[in-house]
XYZ file of C-alpha atoms in Angstrom:
600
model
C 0.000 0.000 0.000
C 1.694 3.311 -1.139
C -0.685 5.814 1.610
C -3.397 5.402 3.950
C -7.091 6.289 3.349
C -8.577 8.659 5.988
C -11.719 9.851 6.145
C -12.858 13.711 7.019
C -15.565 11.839 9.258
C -12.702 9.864 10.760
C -10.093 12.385 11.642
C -12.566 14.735 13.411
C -14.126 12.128 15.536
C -12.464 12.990 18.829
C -12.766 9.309 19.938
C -10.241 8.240 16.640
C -6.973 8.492 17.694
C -5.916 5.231 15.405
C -5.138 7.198 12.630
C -1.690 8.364 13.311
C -1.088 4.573 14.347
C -1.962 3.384 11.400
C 0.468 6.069 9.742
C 3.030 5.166 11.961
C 2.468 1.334 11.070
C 2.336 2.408 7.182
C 6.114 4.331 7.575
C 7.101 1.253 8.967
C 6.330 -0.888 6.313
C 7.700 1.322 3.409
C 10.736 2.401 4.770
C 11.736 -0.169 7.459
C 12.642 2.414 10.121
C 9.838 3.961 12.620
C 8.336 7.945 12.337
C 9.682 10.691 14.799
C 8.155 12.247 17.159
C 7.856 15.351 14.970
C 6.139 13.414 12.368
C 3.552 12.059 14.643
C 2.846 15.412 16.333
C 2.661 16.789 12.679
C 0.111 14.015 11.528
C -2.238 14.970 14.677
C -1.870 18.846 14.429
C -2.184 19.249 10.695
C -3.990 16.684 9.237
C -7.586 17.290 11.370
C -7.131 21.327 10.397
C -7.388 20.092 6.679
C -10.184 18.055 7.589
C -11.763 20.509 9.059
C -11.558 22.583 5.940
C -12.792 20.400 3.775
C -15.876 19.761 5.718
C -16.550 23.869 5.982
C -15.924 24.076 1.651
C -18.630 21.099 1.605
C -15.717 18.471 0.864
C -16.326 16.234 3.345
C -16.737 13.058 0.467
C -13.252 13.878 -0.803
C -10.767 10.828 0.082
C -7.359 11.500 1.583
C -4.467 9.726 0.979
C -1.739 10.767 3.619
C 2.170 9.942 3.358
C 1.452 8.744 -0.160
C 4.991 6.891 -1.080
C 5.998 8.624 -4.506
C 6.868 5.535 -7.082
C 10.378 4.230 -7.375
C 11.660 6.119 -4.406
C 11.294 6.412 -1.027
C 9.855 10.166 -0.581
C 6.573 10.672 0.519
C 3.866 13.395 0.401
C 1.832 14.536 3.366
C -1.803 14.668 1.495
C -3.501 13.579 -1.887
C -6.496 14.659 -1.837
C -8.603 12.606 -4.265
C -11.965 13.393 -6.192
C -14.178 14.566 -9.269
C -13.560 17.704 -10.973
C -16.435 20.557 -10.519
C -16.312 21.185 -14.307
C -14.631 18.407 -16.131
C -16.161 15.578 -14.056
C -13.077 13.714 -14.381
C -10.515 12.381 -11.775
C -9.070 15.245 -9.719
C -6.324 15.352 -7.538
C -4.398 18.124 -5.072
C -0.979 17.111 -3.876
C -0.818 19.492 -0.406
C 2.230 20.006 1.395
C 1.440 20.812 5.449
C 3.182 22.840 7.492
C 3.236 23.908 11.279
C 5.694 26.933 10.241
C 4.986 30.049 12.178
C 7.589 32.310 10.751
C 9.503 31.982 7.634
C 11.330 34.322 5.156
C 12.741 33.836 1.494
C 16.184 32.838 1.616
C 19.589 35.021 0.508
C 20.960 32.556 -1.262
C 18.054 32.462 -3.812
C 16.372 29.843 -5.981
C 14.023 27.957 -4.657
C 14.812 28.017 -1.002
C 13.225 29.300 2.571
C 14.657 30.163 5.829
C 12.696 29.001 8.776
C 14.045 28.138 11.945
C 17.353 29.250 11.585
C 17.762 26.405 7.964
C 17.750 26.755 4.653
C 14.681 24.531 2.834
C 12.750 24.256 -0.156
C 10.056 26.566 -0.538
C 7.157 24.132 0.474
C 5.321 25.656 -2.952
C 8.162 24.315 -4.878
C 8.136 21.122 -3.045
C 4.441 20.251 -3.646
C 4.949 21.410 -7.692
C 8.147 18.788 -8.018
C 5.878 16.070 -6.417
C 2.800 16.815 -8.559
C 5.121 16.657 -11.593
C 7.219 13.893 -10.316
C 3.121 11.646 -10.083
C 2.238 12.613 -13.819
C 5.792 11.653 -14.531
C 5.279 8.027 -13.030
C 1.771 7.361 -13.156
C -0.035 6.671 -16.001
C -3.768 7.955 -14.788
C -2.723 11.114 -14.756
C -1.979 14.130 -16.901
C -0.640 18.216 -15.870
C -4.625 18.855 -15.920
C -5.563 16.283 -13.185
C -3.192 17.203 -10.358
C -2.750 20.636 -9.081
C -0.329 21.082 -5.811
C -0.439 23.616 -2.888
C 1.121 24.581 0.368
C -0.809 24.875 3.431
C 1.252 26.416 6.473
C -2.046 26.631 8.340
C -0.192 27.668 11.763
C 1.049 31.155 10.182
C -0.594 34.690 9.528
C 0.148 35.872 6.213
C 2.299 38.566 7.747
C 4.657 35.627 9.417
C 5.684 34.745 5.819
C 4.979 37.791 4.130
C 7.475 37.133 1.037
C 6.671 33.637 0.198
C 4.235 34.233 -2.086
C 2.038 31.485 -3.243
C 1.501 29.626 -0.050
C -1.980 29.217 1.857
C -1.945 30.143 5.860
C -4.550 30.467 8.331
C -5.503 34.252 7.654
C -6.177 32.712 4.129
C -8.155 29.999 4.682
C -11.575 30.927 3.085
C -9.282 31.273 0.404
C -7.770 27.986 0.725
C -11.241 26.290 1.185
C -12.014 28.137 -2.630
C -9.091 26.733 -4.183
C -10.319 23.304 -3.227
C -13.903 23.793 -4.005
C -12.108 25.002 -7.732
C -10.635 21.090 -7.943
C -12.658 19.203 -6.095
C -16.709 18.558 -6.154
C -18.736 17.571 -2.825
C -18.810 14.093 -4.480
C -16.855 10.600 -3.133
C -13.655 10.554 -3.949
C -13.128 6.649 -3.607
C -13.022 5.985 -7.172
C -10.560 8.215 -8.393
C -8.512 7.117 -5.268
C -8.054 3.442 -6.525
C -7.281 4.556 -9.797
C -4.760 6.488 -8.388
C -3.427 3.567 -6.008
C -3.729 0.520 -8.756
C -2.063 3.344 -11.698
C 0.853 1.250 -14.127
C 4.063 3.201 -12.974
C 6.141 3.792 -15.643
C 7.852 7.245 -17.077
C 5.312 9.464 -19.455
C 5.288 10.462 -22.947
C 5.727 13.922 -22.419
C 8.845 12.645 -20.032
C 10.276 11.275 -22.702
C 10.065 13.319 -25.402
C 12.038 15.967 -22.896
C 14.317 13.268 -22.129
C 15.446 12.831 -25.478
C 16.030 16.635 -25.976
C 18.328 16.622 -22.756
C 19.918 13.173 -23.237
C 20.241 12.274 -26.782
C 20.744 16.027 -27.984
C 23.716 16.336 -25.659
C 24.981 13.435 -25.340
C 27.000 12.047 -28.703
C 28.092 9.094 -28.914
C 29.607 6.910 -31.901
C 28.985 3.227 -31.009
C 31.578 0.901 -32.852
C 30.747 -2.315 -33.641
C 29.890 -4.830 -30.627
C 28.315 -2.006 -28.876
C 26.362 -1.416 -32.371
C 24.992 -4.783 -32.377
C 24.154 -4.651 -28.902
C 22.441 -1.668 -29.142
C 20.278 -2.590 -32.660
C 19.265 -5.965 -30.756
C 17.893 -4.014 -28.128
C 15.820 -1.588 -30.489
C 14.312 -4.995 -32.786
C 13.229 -6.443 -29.934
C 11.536 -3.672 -29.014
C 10.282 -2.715 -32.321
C 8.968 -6.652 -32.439
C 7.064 -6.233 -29.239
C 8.513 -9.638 -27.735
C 9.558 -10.358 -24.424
C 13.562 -10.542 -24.579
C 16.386 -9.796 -22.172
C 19.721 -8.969 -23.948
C 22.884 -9.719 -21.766
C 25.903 -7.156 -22.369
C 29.593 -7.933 -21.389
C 32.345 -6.097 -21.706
C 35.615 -5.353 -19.803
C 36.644 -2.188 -17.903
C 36.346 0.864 -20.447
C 34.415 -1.676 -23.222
C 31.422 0.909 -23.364
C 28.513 -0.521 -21.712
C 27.528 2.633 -20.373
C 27.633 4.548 -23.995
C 25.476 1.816 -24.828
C 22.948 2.574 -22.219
C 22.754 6.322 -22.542
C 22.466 5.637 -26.414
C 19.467 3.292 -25.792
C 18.101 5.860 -23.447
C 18.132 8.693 -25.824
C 16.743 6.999 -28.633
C 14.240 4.880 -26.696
C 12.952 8.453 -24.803
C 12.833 9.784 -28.891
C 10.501 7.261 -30.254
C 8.555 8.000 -26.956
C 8.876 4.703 -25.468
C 8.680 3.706 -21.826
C 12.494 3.034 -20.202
C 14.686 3.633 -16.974
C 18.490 3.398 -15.957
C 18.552 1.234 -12.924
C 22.201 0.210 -11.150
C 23.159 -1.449 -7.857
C 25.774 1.309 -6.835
C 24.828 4.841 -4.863
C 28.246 6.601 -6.676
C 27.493 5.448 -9.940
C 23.657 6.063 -10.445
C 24.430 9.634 -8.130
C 26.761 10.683 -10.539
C 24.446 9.746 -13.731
C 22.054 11.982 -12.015
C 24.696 14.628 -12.186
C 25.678 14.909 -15.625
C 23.114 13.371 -18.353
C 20.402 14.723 -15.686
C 22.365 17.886 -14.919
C 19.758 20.790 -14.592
C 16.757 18.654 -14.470
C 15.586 17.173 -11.347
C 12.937 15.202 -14.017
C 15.831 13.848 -15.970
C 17.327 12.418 -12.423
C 14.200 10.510 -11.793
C 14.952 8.378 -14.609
C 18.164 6.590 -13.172
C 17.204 4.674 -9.889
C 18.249 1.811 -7.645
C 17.792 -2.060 -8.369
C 15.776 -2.073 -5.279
C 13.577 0.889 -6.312
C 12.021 -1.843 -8.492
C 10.456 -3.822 -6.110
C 6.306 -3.109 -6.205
C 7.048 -2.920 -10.228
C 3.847 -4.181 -12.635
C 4.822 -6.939 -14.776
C 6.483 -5.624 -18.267
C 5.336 -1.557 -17.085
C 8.501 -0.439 -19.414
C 9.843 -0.853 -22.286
C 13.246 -1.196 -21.361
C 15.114 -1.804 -17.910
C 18.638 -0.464 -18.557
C 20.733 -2.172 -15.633
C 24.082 -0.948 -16.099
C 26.750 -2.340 -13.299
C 24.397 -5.670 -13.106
C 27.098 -8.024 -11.686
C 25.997 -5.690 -8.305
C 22.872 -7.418 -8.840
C 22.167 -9.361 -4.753
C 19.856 -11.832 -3.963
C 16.969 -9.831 -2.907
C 16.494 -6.452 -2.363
C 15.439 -6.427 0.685
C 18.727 -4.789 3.566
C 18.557 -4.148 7.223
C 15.999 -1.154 7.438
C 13.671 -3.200 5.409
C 10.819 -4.918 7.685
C 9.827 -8.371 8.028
C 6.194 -7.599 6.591
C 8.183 -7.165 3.237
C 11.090 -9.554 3.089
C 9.496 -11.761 0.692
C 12.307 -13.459 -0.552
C 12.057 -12.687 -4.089
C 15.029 -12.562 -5.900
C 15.768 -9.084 -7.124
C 16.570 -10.613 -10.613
C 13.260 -12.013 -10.821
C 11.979 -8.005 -10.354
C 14.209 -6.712 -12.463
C 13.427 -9.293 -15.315
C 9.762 -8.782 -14.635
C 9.821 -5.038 -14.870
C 10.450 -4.558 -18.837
C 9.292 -6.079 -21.935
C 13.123 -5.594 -22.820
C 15.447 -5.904 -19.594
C 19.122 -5.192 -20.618
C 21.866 -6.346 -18.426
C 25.520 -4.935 -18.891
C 28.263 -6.271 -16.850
C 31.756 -7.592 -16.139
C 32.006 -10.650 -14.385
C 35.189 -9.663 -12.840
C 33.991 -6.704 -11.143
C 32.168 -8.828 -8.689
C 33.711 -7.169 -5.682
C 31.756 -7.846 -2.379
C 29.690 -11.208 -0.981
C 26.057 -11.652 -2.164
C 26.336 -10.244 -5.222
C 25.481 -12.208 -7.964
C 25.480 -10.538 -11.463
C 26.520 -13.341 -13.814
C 25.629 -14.388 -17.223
C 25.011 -17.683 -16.294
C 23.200 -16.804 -13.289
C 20.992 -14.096 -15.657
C 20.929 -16.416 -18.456
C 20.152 -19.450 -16.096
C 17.106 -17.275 -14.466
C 15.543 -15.895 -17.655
C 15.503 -19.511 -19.375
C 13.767 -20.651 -16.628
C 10.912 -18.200 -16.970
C 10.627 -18.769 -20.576
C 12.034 -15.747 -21.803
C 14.060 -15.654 -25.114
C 18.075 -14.645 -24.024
C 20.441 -12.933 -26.848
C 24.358 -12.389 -24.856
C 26.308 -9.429 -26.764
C 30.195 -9.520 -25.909
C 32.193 -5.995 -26.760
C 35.871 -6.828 -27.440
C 36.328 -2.786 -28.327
C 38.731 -1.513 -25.256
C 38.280 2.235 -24.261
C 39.741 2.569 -20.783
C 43.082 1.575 -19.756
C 44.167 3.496 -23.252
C 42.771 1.179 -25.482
C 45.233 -1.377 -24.294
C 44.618 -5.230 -24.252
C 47.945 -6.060 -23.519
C 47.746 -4.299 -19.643
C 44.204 -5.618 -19.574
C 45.903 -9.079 -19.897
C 48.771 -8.133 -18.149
C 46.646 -7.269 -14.853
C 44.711 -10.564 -15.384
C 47.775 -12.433 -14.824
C 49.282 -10.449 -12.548
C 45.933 -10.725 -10.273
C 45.733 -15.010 -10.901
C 42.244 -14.142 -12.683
C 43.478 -15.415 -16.067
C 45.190 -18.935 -15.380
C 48.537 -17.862 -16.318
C 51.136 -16.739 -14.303
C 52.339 -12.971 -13.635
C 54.129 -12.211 -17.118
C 56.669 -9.028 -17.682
C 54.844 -5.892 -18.513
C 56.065 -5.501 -22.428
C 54.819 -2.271 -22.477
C 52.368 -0.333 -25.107
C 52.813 2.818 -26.709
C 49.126 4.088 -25.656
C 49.761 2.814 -22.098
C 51.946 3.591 -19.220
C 52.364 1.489 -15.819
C 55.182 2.642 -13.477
C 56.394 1.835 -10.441
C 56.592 3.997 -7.373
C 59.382 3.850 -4.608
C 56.468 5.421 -2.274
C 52.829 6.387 -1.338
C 54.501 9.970 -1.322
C 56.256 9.259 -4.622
C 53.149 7.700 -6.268
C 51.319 11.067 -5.011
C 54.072 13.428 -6.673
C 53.895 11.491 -10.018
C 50.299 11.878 -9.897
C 50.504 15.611 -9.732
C 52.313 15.965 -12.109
C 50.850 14.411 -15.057
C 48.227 16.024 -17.343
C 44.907 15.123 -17.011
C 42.536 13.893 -14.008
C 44.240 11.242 -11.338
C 43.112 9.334 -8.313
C 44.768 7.808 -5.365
C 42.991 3.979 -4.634
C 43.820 1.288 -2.421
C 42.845 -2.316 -0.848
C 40.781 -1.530 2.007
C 43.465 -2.584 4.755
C 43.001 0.461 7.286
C 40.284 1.381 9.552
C 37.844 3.739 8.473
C 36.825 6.803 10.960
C 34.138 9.168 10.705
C 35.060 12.824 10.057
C 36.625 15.042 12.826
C 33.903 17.382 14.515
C 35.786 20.334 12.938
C 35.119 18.696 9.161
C 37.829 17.346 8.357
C 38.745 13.664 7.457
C 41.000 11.628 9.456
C 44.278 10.490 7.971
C 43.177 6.495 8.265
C 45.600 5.645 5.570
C 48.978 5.536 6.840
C 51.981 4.018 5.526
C 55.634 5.514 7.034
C 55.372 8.973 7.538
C 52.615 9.351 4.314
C 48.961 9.599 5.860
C 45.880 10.529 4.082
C 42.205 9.973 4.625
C 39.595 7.729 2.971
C 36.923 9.479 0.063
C 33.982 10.770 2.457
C 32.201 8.008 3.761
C 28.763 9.289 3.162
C 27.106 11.403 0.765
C 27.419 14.945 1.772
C 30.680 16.785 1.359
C 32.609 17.344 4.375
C 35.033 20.482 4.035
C 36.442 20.976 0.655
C 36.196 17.118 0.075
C 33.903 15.912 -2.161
C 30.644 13.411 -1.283
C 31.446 9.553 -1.695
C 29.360 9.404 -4.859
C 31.524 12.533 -6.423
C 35.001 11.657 -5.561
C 35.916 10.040 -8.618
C 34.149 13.200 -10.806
C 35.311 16.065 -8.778
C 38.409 17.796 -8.951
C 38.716 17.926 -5.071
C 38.778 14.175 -4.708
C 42.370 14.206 -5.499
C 43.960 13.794 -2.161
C 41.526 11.540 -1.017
C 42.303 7.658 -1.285
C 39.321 6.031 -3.060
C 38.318 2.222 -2.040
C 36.762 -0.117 -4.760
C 33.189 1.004 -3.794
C 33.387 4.542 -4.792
C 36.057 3.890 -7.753
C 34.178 1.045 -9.207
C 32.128 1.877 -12.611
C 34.053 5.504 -13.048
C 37.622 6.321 -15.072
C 40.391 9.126 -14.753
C 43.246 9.446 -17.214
C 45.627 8.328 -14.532
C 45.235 5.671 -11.604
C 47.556 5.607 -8.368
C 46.948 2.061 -7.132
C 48.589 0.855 -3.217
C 48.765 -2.687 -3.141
C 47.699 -3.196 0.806
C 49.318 -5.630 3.213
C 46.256 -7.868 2.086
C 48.673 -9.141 -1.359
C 51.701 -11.256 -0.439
C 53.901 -13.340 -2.459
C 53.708 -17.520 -2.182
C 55.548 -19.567 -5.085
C 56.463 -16.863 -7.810
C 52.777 -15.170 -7.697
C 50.760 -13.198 -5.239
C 48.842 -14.414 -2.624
C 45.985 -12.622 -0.124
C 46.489 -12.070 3.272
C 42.709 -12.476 5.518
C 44.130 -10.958 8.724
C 44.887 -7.675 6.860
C 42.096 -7.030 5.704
C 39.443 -4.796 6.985
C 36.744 -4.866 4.671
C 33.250 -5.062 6.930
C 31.942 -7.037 4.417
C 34.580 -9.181 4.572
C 35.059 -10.129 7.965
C 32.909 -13.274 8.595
C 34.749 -16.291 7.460
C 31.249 -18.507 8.002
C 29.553 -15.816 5.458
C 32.565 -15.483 3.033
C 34.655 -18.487 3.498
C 38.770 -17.958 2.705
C 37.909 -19.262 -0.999
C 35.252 -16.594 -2.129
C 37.592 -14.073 -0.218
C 40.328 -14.746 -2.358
C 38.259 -14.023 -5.341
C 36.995 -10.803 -4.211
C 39.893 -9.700 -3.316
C 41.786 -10.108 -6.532
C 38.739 -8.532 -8.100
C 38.988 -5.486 -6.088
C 42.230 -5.536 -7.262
C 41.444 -5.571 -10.957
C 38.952 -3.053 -10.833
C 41.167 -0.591 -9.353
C 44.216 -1.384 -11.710
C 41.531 -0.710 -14.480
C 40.535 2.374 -14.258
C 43.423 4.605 -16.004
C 42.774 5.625 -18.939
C 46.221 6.439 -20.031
C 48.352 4.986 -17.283
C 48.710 2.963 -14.345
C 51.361 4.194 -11.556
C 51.834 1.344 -8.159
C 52.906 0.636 -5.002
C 52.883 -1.856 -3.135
C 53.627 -2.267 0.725
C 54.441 -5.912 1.259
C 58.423 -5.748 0.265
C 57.825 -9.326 -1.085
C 55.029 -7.691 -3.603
C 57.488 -4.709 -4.170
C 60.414 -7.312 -5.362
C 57.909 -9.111 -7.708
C 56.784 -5.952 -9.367
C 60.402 -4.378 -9.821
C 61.087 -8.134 -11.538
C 58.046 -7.530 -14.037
C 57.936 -4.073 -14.901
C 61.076 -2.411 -16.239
C-alpha cells in the first residue's frame, strides 16, 4: 500500500486516535525504520485542520491519501487529496504540502529556497509542484490537468511569511477552502482514489520526449561495432514487441555505459517507456549529475535495483541495468521490515519489470559477498521463466588506453586469467610505473596532465570525520597519511561526497576504495597494493588478517575461498581504471620485489 485512506468523518471524531497509528504502522512498512516524534505530532496537528476545511468548503466526500509513497523512491507526500472535478467531471487530484511553520522568510541565497528556523529549505510551494510533476511523470492515470499542488502552512498569519508568495496560511483559509472547491466537487472521492493507487508506474510520454532533448541532444556518442549490435538488438526487440532480455559484457572501459545512454536517448525519442537502474549509490548519483544535470525530471529516470520492487509486470519498455554483476539476492537490507522480506530474488523483479530488460556487466567486477550478477546466473534465471536470451560480448577496449595487452597483463598479474604474472612488455598508448612510495606515487600523480586518483585495498580502519570537518588520515603508511573518500554522501570540508570523488576535482587527495572507484575512469590511476597481497611460489597471494573490509570479515559468510576471489577482483577493478596509465605501489616488500622483476 503506497498511503493510507482517511476519512474527514474519521479524523474529526475525537474518539479516533488510530489514525496516526496506522500512519506510523504504514512508515514502517515502506521504509523499514519507525516515524519521529515530529512526524507524529505533525500528523495529529495538521492533518484534522485540513479536515476541518474540507468539511466547511462542503468536501467532506473527498478521500485522503496521507504519506502517499511517490513511485520508485522512497519520498513521501503529506496529502492527496482525491476526487471529481467541478467542471470536467473527471478524476481530480491536489498534492498538499502541510506545514506547522509560524515564521519563515525567502532565503539570501536564492532559488528555490526558505529560511525558517534558523535552515535553509525548499520553498514548500516548490516542493508540492516537483511532487505533482514527479506523479504525472510516473503514473499513467494522470496528466498536468488532473493534479494541481499547494502549500498549506495553516499555523502562520500571512504577515509571518509575508514574502513567500504562493503559499496558503490560516488568515487565508476561506481562500484555501475556494481553491479546493475550484478542484474538487462535494462528491466521493473513492473511485478516483483506486485509480490512483492501482495506476501502471512507468515514465510518461511527455517525459520522454524531454528526455530525449536533454539526453540524446547532448549526449553524442559513436557506437563501434559490438556495442552497435548490442544496441540494434535491443531496439528490434523492441520494435517486435517480444519479451527478450539482452545480456551485455564487456571489460573495464568496453562501453557498456555509452550503450545505455544511447538506448536511453533513442528509446525516450521514439517515446517509449524506459529507466536506468544500477546497484551502486556513486554510480547512479553521478548519472544523475551529468546526463540529468539541470533537471531534477531527468534524475528521476536513473534509480536503484531495489527501487524496483512493487514494479507491474512488463510496465517499461526497457530496464537499462548498467553495473548488473551488483545485482544481490533480494532487495530487501537491514531497514527493510519483516512484513516485506518476501524473498524474491531481485533478478526475478528486475526481469519482470520490462518487456526488454538489458543487463551490462563484467564478471570480474564482482567485488563484495552476495552479489550475484553473472551471465550464467541471468541467463540461467531468464531460461527458466521462458524468456528468449540474446548475450552481446564488446571486445572494443576504451579505458586503460585502449590497451589489451595491460588488460591481460593485470589478469595475470591478479591469478584471474590462469597464467602466471608475465613481464609488462609495455604499449605505446599505455603507461604502468612503479613507485618507490605512497609519497612518490602522489608526486607522479601531480604531475601528469589530465585527471588522477589515489585507490587502495581496504586494509586500514575507516573513521568518521573530525567534529571540525575534516577527514581523518586512516591511511597511513611511514610517515605518508591521508584519509579515505567521504564516507557518506554529503561533502565534508572541501572534500567531495562519496558518490563525487571520482568526478570532482577535489577528490584528489583523497584515497578512493573499490566502492566509490568502481564503474568511473580518470586518465591516470595511483593504485597501493595493501598488506592484504603477499607473495607464495612466484605469484601473489591474499592475506585475511589484513584485511578490513566489513563485508569481509565473517569467514562462516565469506569463506577464505570466495575471499580470495573478491579480493583479486577489487584488485582488478582498481588497476583498471586509467585511462592512459597505471602508476603502483605496493607495501608488502615481497610484492614490491615481484613488481620491480616484471615491470622495467
Amino acid at each position: 500500500m503506497s498511503a493510507i485512506r482517511l476519512s474527514v468523518e474519521n479524523l474529526l471524531s475525537p474518539a479516533e486516535t488510530a489514525f496516526a497509528e496506522a500512519l506510523a504502522d504504514h512508515v514502517r512498512a515502506t521504509t523499514g525504520r519507525g516515524p519521529s516524534k515530529s512526524e507524529v505530532l505533525s500528523w495529529r496537528n495538521s492533518l484534522p485542520v485540513l479536515a476541518e476545511d474540507l468539511l466547511q468548503a462542503g468536501l467532506g466526500e473527498v478521500t485522503l491519501l496521507a504519506e502517499y509513497k511517490l513511485p520508485l523512491t522512497s519520498r513521501r507526500v503529506d496529502v492527496v487529496l482525491a476526487g471529481v472535478h467541478p467542471e470536467t467531471r473527471a478524476d481530480s487530484y491536489v498534492v498538499v504540502e502541510l506545514k506547522q511553520w509560524t515564521q519563515a522568510e525567502l532565503s539570501e541565497l536564492g532559488g528555490h529556497l526558505v529560511l525558517t528556523g534558523g535552515r535553509e529549505v525548499l520553498h514548500p510551494a516548490e516542493q508540492a509542484r516537483r511532487y505533482g510533476e514527479y506523479l504525472v511523470d510516473f503514473l499513467d492515470v494522470l496528466s498536468p490537468e488532473s493534479v494541481a499542488t499547494t502549500a498549506y502552512l495553516h499555523d502562520a498569519m500571512d504577515l509571518d511569511v509575508a514574502d513567500l508568495g504562493d503559499v496558503f496560511t490560516m488568515s487565508r483559509r476561506g481562500k484555501f477552502r475556494s481553491f479546493l472547491r475550484s478542484r474538487l466537487a462535494p462528491e466521493p472521492g473513492d473511485a478516483a482514489a483506486e485509480r490512483l493507487l492501482s495506476s501502471p508506474v512507468a515514465p510518461s510520454r511527455q517525459l520522454m520526449a524531454h528526455a530525449a532533448k536533454e539526453i540524446r541532444e547532448r549526449e553524442q556518442f559513436t557506437l563501434l561495432d559490438e556495442q552497435q549490435v548490442a544496441f540494434e538488438l535491443v531496439m528490434r526487440a523492441v520494435d517486435t514487441e517480444e519479451k527478450r532480455v539482452v545480456i551485455v559484457t564487456g571489460g573495464p572501459g568496453s562501453g557498456k555505459s555509452v550503450i545505455a545512454l544511447s538506448l536511453l536517448g533513442e528509446l525516450f525519442r521514439q517515446g517509449r517507456t524506459a529507466l536506468h537502474a544500477t546497484g551502486s549509490q556513486s554510480f547512479t548519483e553521478t548519472m544523475r549529475r551529468y546526463p540529468g544535470k539541470g533537471s531534477s525530471r531527468i534524475k528521476n529516470l536513473f534509480v536503484y535495483f531495489n527501487s524496483l520492487t512493487d514494479a507491474k509486470p512488463d510496465a517499461l519498455d526497457v530496464l537499462v541495468c548498467d553495473e548488473a554483476h551488483r545485482i544481490r539476492e533480494t532487495s530487501s537490507y537491514r531497514y527493510t521490515p519483516a512484513a516485506k522480506r518476501t524473498g524474491r530474488p531481485q533478478l526475478d523483479e528486475l526481469l519482470s519489470a520490462a518487456r526488454v530488460p538489458v543487463f551490462l556487466l563484467d564478471e570480474r567486477q564482482v567485488v563484495r559477498p552476495g552479489e550475484l550478477g553473472t551471465v550464467q546466473a541471468i541467463e540461467a534465471f531468464a531460461r527458466s521463466k521462458g524468456y528468449a536470451v540474446s548475450h552481446v560480448s564488446l571486445d572494443e577496449q576504451f579505458r586503460c588506453g585502449g590497451s589489451r595487452v595491460y588488460e591481460r597483463w593485470v589478469l595475470d598479474l591478479m591469478g584471474l586469467s590462469g597464467r602466471n604474472p608475465s613481464p609488462w612488455t609495455g604499449d605505446p598508448d599505455f603507461e604502468v610505473r612503479l613507485a618507490g612510495s605512497p609519497g612518490d606515487l602522489e608526486s607522479i600523480l601531480r604531475g601528469k596532465p589530465g585527471t588522477a586518483r589515489m585507490t587502495a585495498g581496504y586494509c586500514w580502519p575507516w573513521s568518521n570525520p573530525n567534529s571540525d570537518l575534516t577527514l581523518v588520515d586512516d591511511v597511513v603508511i611511514g610517515d605518508w597519511a591521508r584519509p579515505w573518500n567521504v564516507k557518506k554522501d554529503r561533502a565534508v570540508g572541501d572534500a567531495p561526497p562519496s558518490m563525487l570523488w571520482a568526478t570532482e576535482p577535489a577528490g584528489f587527495g583523497q584515497v578512493g576504495c573499490v566502492y566509490t572507484a568502481q564503474g568511473f575512469e580518470y586518465d591516470w590511476a595511483g593504485v597501493i597494493l595493501g598488506p592484504d597481497l603477499t607473495v607464495r611460489d612466484g605469484a601473489l597471494a591474499t592475506v585475511r588478517n589484513a584485511n578490513r573490509d566489513p563485508a569481509f570479515k565473517s569467514a562462516k559468510s565469506v569463506p577464505d575461498a570466495e575471499f580470495d576471489q573478491l579480493v583479486r577482483n577489487v584488485y582488478k577493478v582498481l588497476l583498471t581504471r586509467g585511462m592512459r596509465g597505471t602508476v603502483l605501489y605496493a607495501v608488502d616488500p615481497a610484492v614490491r620485489e615481484l613488481l620491480a622483476e616484471l615491470v622495467p
